[in-house]
XYZ file of C-alpha atoms in Angstrom:
560
model
C 9.972 43.612 -71.404
C 12.420 42.131 -68.780
C 15.412 40.611 -70.347
C 17.570 37.894 -68.124
C 20.937 36.345 -68.525
C 22.505 33.611 -66.707
C 25.815 35.439 -66.625
C 24.562 37.924 -64.340
C 22.229 36.058 -62.084
C 22.323 35.975 -58.371
C 22.563 32.333 -57.348
C 21.628 30.859 -54.020
C 21.594 27.632 -52.472
C 18.529 25.373 -53.114
C 17.964 21.519 -53.703
C 21.637 21.093 -52.858
C 22.618 23.310 -56.043
C 22.820 27.148 -57.026
C 19.596 28.655 -58.170
C 18.210 31.712 -59.381
C 14.684 32.246 -59.621
C 13.802 34.714 -62.421
C 11.857 37.941 -60.977
C 8.236 38.140 -61.408
C 7.536 41.372 -59.699
C 4.437 41.702 -58.321
C 2.743 39.380 -60.599
C 1.430 35.766 -60.253
C 3.027 33.559 -63.117
C 1.577 30.482 -64.702
C 5.157 29.488 -65.291
C 7.859 29.508 -62.895
C 11.528 29.585 -64.409
C 14.764 29.234 -62.533
C 18.111 29.389 -63.782
C 20.269 26.452 -62.002
C 24.057 25.803 -61.825
C 25.451 22.531 -60.714
C 29.378 22.661 -60.154
C 31.421 19.889 -60.922
C 31.056 16.710 -59.124
C 27.814 17.588 -57.594
C 24.184 16.679 -57.954
C 20.754 17.825 -56.858
C 19.174 16.521 -54.205
C 16.354 13.605 -54.949
C 13.186 15.235 -54.838
C 9.667 15.072 -56.304
C 6.490 17.645 -56.394
C 2.981 17.830 -57.776
C 4.048 20.227 -60.800
C 5.131 18.814 -64.067
C 8.835 20.564 -64.576
C 11.119 21.118 -67.884
C 14.791 21.249 -67.641
C 16.539 22.836 -70.641
C 20.396 22.201 -70.543
C 22.233 25.501 -71.615
C 25.599 24.117 -71.028
C 27.633 21.017 -69.551
C 26.530 17.548 -69.370
C 25.078 15.664 -66.889
C 23.277 12.326 -65.852
C 19.472 12.734 -65.440
C 17.502 10.316 -63.250
C 13.768 9.865 -63.257
C 11.949 7.228 -60.978
C 14.966 5.158 -60.933
C 15.656 5.288 -65.186
C 18.938 7.237 -65.832
C 19.960 9.015 -69.081
C 22.764 11.313 -70.336
C 22.031 14.813 -71.033
C 23.857 17.508 -73.020
C 23.725 21.154 -74.130
C 20.466 21.628 -76.071
C 18.476 18.886 -74.364
C 14.958 19.370 -73.157
C 13.767 17.031 -70.283
C 10.096 16.964 -69.291
C 9.693 15.486 -65.625
C 6.144 14.283 -64.945
C 4.611 15.323 -61.725
C 5.269 13.389 -58.581
C 8.261 11.414 -60.083
C 11.626 11.102 -58.149
C 14.027 12.745 -59.941
C 17.716 14.299 -59.443
C 20.560 15.533 -62.061
C 24.253 15.008 -61.857
C 26.988 17.114 -63.106
C 29.315 14.463 -65.074
C 31.191 16.877 -67.007
C 34.685 19.128 -66.566
C 32.938 22.379 -66.069
C 29.769 23.619 -64.448
C 26.154 22.315 -65.629
C 23.778 25.199 -66.622
C 20.469 24.489 -67.157
C 16.923 26.376 -66.950
C 14.194 24.908 -64.914
C 10.398 25.647 -65.858
C 7.694 24.434 -63.645
C 4.196 25.466 -63.579
C 1.686 25.828 -60.524
C -0.962 24.169 -62.591
C -1.410 20.337 -62.499
C -1.707 18.074 -65.418
C -5.045 16.359 -66.271
C -4.775 13.219 -68.383
C -6.289 13.195 -71.675
C -10.011 11.961 -72.017
C -11.080 9.074 -73.607
C -12.730 9.560 -77.173
C -15.352 6.895 -77.129
C -16.802 6.003 -73.773
C -19.499 3.693 -72.592
C -21.064 4.512 -69.136
C -23.316 1.991 -67.471
C -25.156 2.186 -64.201
C -26.498 -0.938 -62.181
C -30.293 -1.277 -63.473
C -32.883 -0.600 -60.638
C -35.098 -3.313 -59.427
C -38.734 -2.539 -60.374
C -40.172 -3.576 -56.714
C -40.705 0.334 -55.959
C -40.041 3.545 -57.587
C -36.742 5.231 -57.354
C -36.131 7.238 -54.065
C -33.320 10.102 -53.293
C -31.152 7.279 -52.024
C -31.170 5.605 -55.168
C -30.871 9.075 -57.354
C -27.749 10.064 -55.313
C -25.978 6.744 -56.186
C -25.256 5.400 -59.760
C -27.817 7.439 -61.585
C -27.019 10.927 -60.784
C -23.370 10.015 -61.068
C -23.909 8.613 -64.535
C -25.468 11.602 -66.066
C -23.095 14.171 -64.528
C -20.074 12.070 -66.126
C -21.959 11.764 -69.299
C -22.858 15.391 -69.629
C -19.300 16.477 -68.731
C -17.474 14.260 -71.251
C -19.976 15.443 -73.788
C -19.140 18.888 -73.035
C -15.490 17.838 -73.644
C -16.194 16.419 -76.905
C -16.044 12.801 -76.032
C -18.589 10.497 -77.879
C -20.777 9.039 -74.759
C -23.272 6.184 -75.018
C -25.089 5.899 -71.468
C -26.900 2.783 -70.706
C -29.097 1.276 -68.021
C -32.491 -0.737 -67.770
C -34.486 -2.605 -65.388
C -33.456 -5.619 -62.990
C -36.902 -7.436 -63.800
C -36.029 -10.981 -62.821
C -35.073 -10.530 -59.225
C -38.052 -12.331 -57.149
C -38.009 -9.065 -54.940
C -40.440 -7.749 -57.475
C -43.104 -10.864 -57.176
C -42.535 -10.475 -53.125
C -43.258 -6.993 -53.041
C -46.411 -7.418 -55.486
C -47.578 -10.253 -53.275
C -47.328 -8.505 -50.423
C -49.688 -5.471 -51.975
C -52.061 -8.176 -53.404
C -51.159 -7.178 -56.906
C -50.299 -9.350 -60.128
C -46.386 -9.495 -60.546
C -46.695 -8.045 -63.867
C -48.923 -5.282 -63.276
C -46.835 -4.282 -60.574
C -43.640 -4.623 -62.427
C -44.941 -2.424 -65.484
C -46.109 0.488 -62.808
C -42.839 0.467 -61.090
C -40.608 0.787 -64.260
C -42.932 3.317 -65.414
C -42.240 5.260 -62.090
C -38.673 4.710 -62.169
C -38.268 6.376 -65.483
C -40.542 9.239 -64.328
C -38.323 9.676 -61.479
C -35.032 9.674 -63.654
C -36.716 12.342 -66.138
C -37.950 14.557 -63.097
C -34.296 14.798 -62.034
C -33.165 15.217 -65.666
C -31.224 12.364 -65.983
C -31.037 10.598 -69.197
C -30.150 7.554 -70.819
C -29.389 6.506 -74.350
C -30.064 2.854 -73.989
C -32.748 1.405 -71.613
C -33.025 -2.293 -71.692
C -36.261 -4.180 -70.428
C -35.111 -7.720 -70.089
C -38.787 -9.361 -69.242
C -39.838 -8.105 -72.809
C -36.961 -8.883 -74.902
C -36.516 -12.380 -76.819
C -33.197 -11.044 -77.947
C -31.686 -10.447 -74.589
C -33.038 -13.936 -73.363
C -31.516 -15.651 -75.993
C -28.265 -14.147 -75.266
C -28.532 -15.300 -71.811
C -29.267 -19.150 -72.880
C -26.491 -18.907 -75.450
C -23.909 -17.714 -72.876
C -24.909 -20.232 -70.517
C -24.179 -22.892 -73.089
C -21.106 -21.524 -73.695
C -20.081 -21.449 -69.921
C -21.111 -25.165 -69.646
C -19.235 -26.449 -72.939
C -15.890 -24.667 -71.591
C -16.361 -26.357 -68.259
C -16.249 -23.150 -66.542
C -19.112 -23.755 -64.619
C -20.384 -27.057 -62.944
C -23.422 -28.837 -61.660
C -23.107 -29.330 -57.975
C -25.149 -31.077 -55.445
C -26.085 -29.028 -52.548
C -28.291 -29.002 -49.258
C -30.661 -26.186 -50.397
C -32.518 -24.371 -47.596
C -36.443 -25.029 -47.988
C -39.475 -23.805 -46.315
C -41.362 -26.829 -45.433
C -44.355 -24.563 -44.494
C -44.736 -22.313 -47.392
C -43.202 -25.019 -49.805
C -40.524 -22.940 -51.547
C -36.810 -22.777 -52.026
C -35.040 -19.997 -50.188
C -33.604 -17.731 -52.375
C -32.934 -13.960 -52.183
C -36.275 -12.206 -51.231
C -37.507 -15.556 -49.740
C -34.534 -16.159 -47.163
C -33.201 -14.421 -44.416
C -30.291 -15.241 -42.291
C -26.857 -14.391 -40.902
C -23.534 -13.707 -42.949
C -20.841 -16.290 -42.202
C -18.209 -13.618 -42.338
C -19.633 -10.864 -39.982
C -22.860 -12.224 -38.569
C -24.841 -9.278 -39.993
C -28.451 -9.803 -41.306
C -28.005 -11.247 -44.848
C -30.198 -12.390 -47.675
C -26.836 -13.858 -49.415
C -25.638 -10.283 -49.769
C -24.407 -8.526 -46.853
C -24.909 -4.859 -46.549
C -22.382 -4.689 -43.505
C -19.299 -6.204 -45.064
C -20.111 -6.999 -48.744
C -19.807 -10.388 -49.148
C -22.131 -12.678 -50.832
C -22.724 -16.374 -50.363
C -25.384 -18.732 -51.880
C -28.304 -19.441 -49.590
C -26.940 -22.782 -48.481
C -23.931 -20.838 -46.805
C -25.908 -18.620 -44.641
C -26.084 -19.009 -40.867
C -29.580 -20.278 -39.538
C -31.490 -19.630 -42.927
C -35.113 -18.893 -42.239
C -38.189 -18.026 -44.652
C -38.777 -14.531 -44.835
C -42.681 -14.947 -45.277
C -43.232 -17.215 -42.264
C -40.058 -16.872 -40.153
C -39.931 -20.507 -39.948
C -36.412 -22.108 -39.621
C -35.423 -23.539 -43.186
C -35.528 -27.460 -43.812
C -33.054 -28.944 -46.270
C -33.173 -30.700 -49.404
C -30.740 -32.134 -51.626
C -30.404 -30.552 -54.923
C -28.458 -30.061 -57.956
C -27.700 -26.513 -59.145
C -25.070 -25.096 -61.655
C -22.112 -23.225 -59.607
C -19.042 -21.139 -60.277
C -15.972 -21.370 -58.447
C -14.800 -18.117 -57.584
C -11.954 -18.922 -55.472
C -10.231 -20.841 -58.033
C -10.814 -17.943 -60.683
C -10.154 -15.072 -58.692
C -6.367 -14.809 -59.515
C -7.298 -14.124 -63.090
C -8.237 -10.593 -62.188
C -6.085 -9.813 -59.107
C -3.585 -7.353 -61.137
C -6.626 -5.447 -62.872
C -8.348 -4.878 -59.272
C -5.073 -3.652 -57.999
C -4.865 -0.904 -61.015
C -8.462 0.167 -60.183
C -9.185 3.008 -58.037
C -11.210 1.734 -55.431
C -12.491 3.080 -51.932
C -10.863 1.392 -48.795
C -14.141 -0.562 -47.968
C -14.373 -2.161 -51.163
C -10.600 -3.006 -50.923
C -11.421 -4.511 -47.513
C -14.176 -6.669 -48.964
C -11.775 -7.823 -51.804
C -9.428 -8.973 -49.329
C -12.047 -10.563 -47.141
C -13.095 -12.634 -49.954
C -9.306 -13.478 -51.323
C -9.080 -14.975 -47.633
C -11.785 -17.559 -47.985
C -10.346 -20.774 -49.292
C -13.480 -21.804 -50.955
C -16.280 -19.629 -52.491
C -18.709 -20.733 -54.934
C -21.341 -18.434 -56.571
C -24.992 -19.960 -57.197
C -25.633 -19.620 -61.086
C -29.445 -21.576 -61.229
C -31.933 -22.112 -58.778
C -35.237 -23.413 -58.537
C -37.965 -21.052 -59.493
C -41.623 -22.542 -59.691
C -43.065 -19.012 -59.690
C -41.143 -18.160 -62.898
C -39.673 -14.940 -61.699
C -36.552 -15.511 -63.615
C -35.207 -16.694 -67.068
C -36.163 -20.500 -67.113
C -33.797 -23.034 -68.523
C -36.499 -25.783 -69.603
C -33.892 -28.691 -69.811
C -32.626 -28.377 -66.180
C -36.218 -27.237 -64.905
C -34.402 -24.161 -62.942
C -34.106 -20.444 -63.830
C -30.939 -18.532 -64.186
C -29.776 -16.338 -61.145
C -30.183 -12.797 -61.619
C -26.523 -12.000 -61.513
C -25.572 -14.976 -63.962
C -27.875 -13.205 -66.183
C -26.004 -9.774 -65.502
C -22.699 -11.519 -66.323
C -24.122 -12.567 -69.745
C -25.271 -8.801 -70.389
C -22.260 -7.120 -69.286
C -20.132 -9.514 -71.730
C -20.521 -6.746 -74.614
C -18.698 -4.037 -72.464
C -16.214 -6.165 -71.375
C -15.370 -7.303 -74.714
C -15.375 -3.861 -76.229
C -12.945 -1.256 -77.150
C -14.611 1.824 -75.943
C -13.586 3.240 -72.042
C -16.013 1.784 -69.939
C -17.505 3.379 -66.718
C -19.521 1.654 -64.670
C -21.658 2.945 -61.598
C -23.134 0.744 -58.566
C -23.444 0.844 -55.052
C -21.207 -1.200 -52.352
C -23.677 -3.663 -52.012
C -23.239 -4.573 -55.469
C -19.420 -4.586 -55.599
C -19.096 -8.232 -54.983
C -20.621 -9.273 -58.163
C -19.459 -6.326 -60.278
C -16.012 -6.476 -59.409
C -15.332 -9.860 -58.421
C -17.848 -12.491 -59.906
C -18.719 -11.089 -63.160
C -15.170 -10.106 -64.165
C -13.763 -13.594 -62.842
C -16.300 -15.474 -65.011
C -15.795 -13.293 -67.965
C -12.138 -13.691 -67.736
C -12.421 -17.102 -67.448
C -14.487 -17.535 -70.553
C -12.207 -15.055 -72.520
C -8.947 -13.947 -71.688
C -9.534 -10.460 -73.502
C -12.451 -9.540 -71.242
C -11.545 -6.648 -69.290
C -12.890 -5.161 -66.159
C -14.396 -1.695 -66.164
C -11.808 1.016 -67.192
C -13.123 3.124 -64.305
C -15.990 2.806 -61.297
C -18.008 4.855 -59.521
C -19.403 3.647 -56.441
C -21.368 4.919 -53.549
C -22.441 4.097 -49.988
C -25.812 4.497 -48.424
C -27.609 7.874 -48.089
C -29.939 8.032 -45.088
C -33.041 10.013 -44.645
C -33.277 11.987 -41.277
C -30.887 9.413 -39.842
C -32.547 6.313 -40.973
C -32.207 4.022 -43.835
C -34.272 4.544 -47.050
C -36.873 1.725 -47.016
C -39.555 1.007 -49.387
C -41.266 -1.457 -47.436
C -41.478 1.352 -44.505
C -42.289 3.908 -46.997
C -39.506 5.866 -45.433
C -38.534 7.496 -48.522
C -39.067 10.819 -50.928
C -40.052 9.375 -54.287
C -37.887 10.676 -57.220
C -40.993 10.900 -59.341
C -43.061 12.661 -56.872
C -40.518 15.429 -55.937
C -41.880 19.102 -56.786
C -39.297 21.165 -55.791
C -36.105 22.561 -57.587
C -34.621 19.351 -58.914
C -31.609 21.180 -60.219
C -30.707 22.396 -56.642
C -31.612 19.025 -55.304
C -29.051 17.446 -57.866
C -26.196 19.683 -56.335
C -27.434 19.103 -52.696
C -27.310 15.471 -53.400
C -23.975 15.513 -55.078
C -22.348 17.581 -52.294
C -23.629 15.253 -49.598
C -22.824 12.032 -51.814
C -22.022 8.938 -49.904
C -18.740 8.232 -51.689
C -16.875 6.363 -49.009
C -19.345 6.381 -46.147
C -23.157 6.785 -45.549
C -24.235 10.487 -45.461
C -27.543 12.012 -44.503
C -30.268 13.732 -46.285
C -32.220 16.277 -44.098
C -35.238 17.871 -45.582
C -34.854 21.255 -43.427
C -31.243 21.455 -44.474
C -32.139 20.988 -48.148
C -34.768 23.818 -47.933
C -32.132 26.273 -46.481
C -29.491 25.121 -48.912
C -31.923 25.821 -51.780
C -33.330 29.319 -50.643
C -29.480 30.321 -50.308
C -28.595 28.989 -53.731
C -31.563 30.659 -55.076
C -30.502 34.097 -53.965
C -26.885 33.432 -55.168
C -28.034 32.463 -58.779
C -30.309 35.388 -58.908
C -27.400 37.885 -57.682
C -25.000 36.109 -60.322
C -27.737 36.691 -63.014
C -28.070 40.153 -62.220
C -24.371 41.043 -61.856
C -22.712 42.464 -64.936
C -20.079 40.181 -65.188
C -18.114 39.721 -68.751
C -20.050 37.574 -70.607
C -17.485 36.134 -73.049
C -14.494 36.604 -70.820
C -12.808 33.219 -70.487
C -9.080 33.736 -70.582
C -8.703 35.048 -67.206
C -6.418 33.527 -64.617
C -9.513 32.921 -62.248
C -11.494 31.124 -65.172
C -8.713 29.192 -66.123
C -8.214 27.836 -62.770
C -12.014 27.193 -62.084
C -11.914 24.834 -65.371
C -8.550 23.369 -64.491
C -9.602 22.226 -60.837
C -12.877 20.790 -62.151
C -11.407 18.768 -64.701
C -8.887 17.289 -62.602
C -12.008 16.223 -60.460
C -14.178 15.057 -63.185
C -11.682 12.881 -65.055
C -12.972 9.176 -65.009
C -9.933 7.780 -63.604
C -9.812 10.049 -60.765
C -13.528 11.154 -60.261
C -14.543 12.760 -57.162
C -17.984 13.990 -57.713
C -18.701 15.052 -53.938
C -15.492 17.358 -54.241
C -16.479 18.489 -57.509
C -19.954 19.503 -56.428
C -18.501 21.388 -53.628
C -16.059 23.155 -55.754
C -18.696 24.454 -57.852
C -20.787 25.776 -54.944
C -17.657 27.311 -53.743
C -17.554 29.490 -56.914
C -21.296 30.351 -56.644
C -20.753 31.408 -53.149
C -18.038 33.594 -54.113
C -18.802 37.388 -54.346
C -19.029 38.047 -58.210
C -16.089 39.442 -59.730
C -14.971 41.080 -62.863
C -12.566 38.371 -64.012
C -15.235 35.786 -63.316
C -17.097 34.712 -66.699
C -20.941 33.753 -66.937
C -20.066 31.521 -69.953
C -17.385 29.750 -67.861
C -19.587 29.334 -64.832
C -22.242 28.295 -66.784
C -20.170 25.674 -68.402
C -19.127 24.420 -65.113
C -22.793 24.344 -63.906
C -24.198 22.483 -67.005
C -23.119 18.905 -65.645
C -24.562 19.081 -62.368
C -27.429 21.836 -62.596
C -28.436 21.707 -66.346
C -31.482 23.763 -65.892
C -29.882 26.430 -64.023
C -26.795 26.755 -66.612
C -29.280 27.045 -69.347
C -31.103 29.652 -67.708
C -27.798 31.567 -66.911
C -26.675 31.682 -70.717
C -30.239 32.637 -71.815
C -29.579 35.741 -69.471
C -26.475 36.418 -71.731
C -28.094 35.480 -74.757
C -26.448 32.319 -75.461
C -26.505 28.497 -75.207
C -24.696 25.869 -72.779
């Protein structure tokens, strides 16, 4: 035992005052205590740091300032200083101001939400899922759900299929198949692919076969009309005179009016979405002929007018730089409307018999997500950059216009595109690795996809690199399984640090799946040591590689 007393402390200058760190010998301490003395009339320098700090006033009086808020302190007061806050303490008394500063090298992690809803953008059943899809919203949803359940949060995960996209009928027609038969087959392959990667959802909707779902869309539309937040607008709509159909989504191609990139309404290059009648040089995607124009009345939503309703909420969300750029780009446009209905003679969408048109799929999506926007549960939404216009701007603005209580997601997890051997995954060109056909170690591939997750920019999948990665990982996991680590040791500094770092990276408000996966890989690459715990490692592995985590726990006779 080592007893210290401020009366005999050896003070030196630091932070503009006198400080005497308590000796720690050769030990690394979780807490770093320091005696401090501010002589009469002086104060500490203004500073901040990542550590949480406590000031315990031993003697004297002073003025404490934290991020601009000031208050008096005196003997016996205990002050908590949050991390990254600017702070100073001034001696306002007639003698020395003595206090004990205690800080930790560890960092704080916010408390986890108790009840969570996790949604993932529904895939379009115009083809099976490929690894590019898996690496985006679906694997992210599963990892976050598994982690939160591990931490005792109550979680419901939700997705479905985007049945009413005309991309489904377009792809079926190109293959000479009946649309419904094709949709059913692709939906089955989608969920087989998810299962193959151990990706689980509690709720999976099927809009095409759900009358209650469709009725909610009708009711939402009527409420929107009655509240005057959507309006009937006459537009010159692009039409193919040769094929005799209006050009919407899969049927149209043109140029983005913002960046002149290829666009079918949604631009993958800059993220801007415009209705077909605002595309530059619209043409038919089937016959490639330049579009004619026909006067048509459709329902639209004035996004430009209602965008200010959600600007503050958007500022508070943790968003990637390219999404911020897209939001700024949209905000600069003086006029921007979103198409809500359109002619649909093929019956791809949900029809509104009175107006003789179908709801556009993204209006349908807004109606569906209303229940999450009005719910009390912490809401995490997962989607790709190409859908960010709809999920962050259109849907929240429309829902907020209709109900002031409608919220944006509490946290969003976004991704860019994953390429395959340097080229974009393509369903039409069959340039893909299909999720339901993969026969290798799916746990190894889960971790590899997360390590190379396209968070802020596109990344690449290489079959050769994955094979090398998987072989190395297999060797390390076998070594880990054989090594006589202490099965139940869980209080070492190493174990604590491992869990703390992972908690910081997987918290929903500051989620970084790529770094979290790389951190896990780093631990698995490290030489096994006595202060590692198999239980702790299995716990860390479980959200990323549930199968391998189970095998490790079975190795020591336990369960994850």
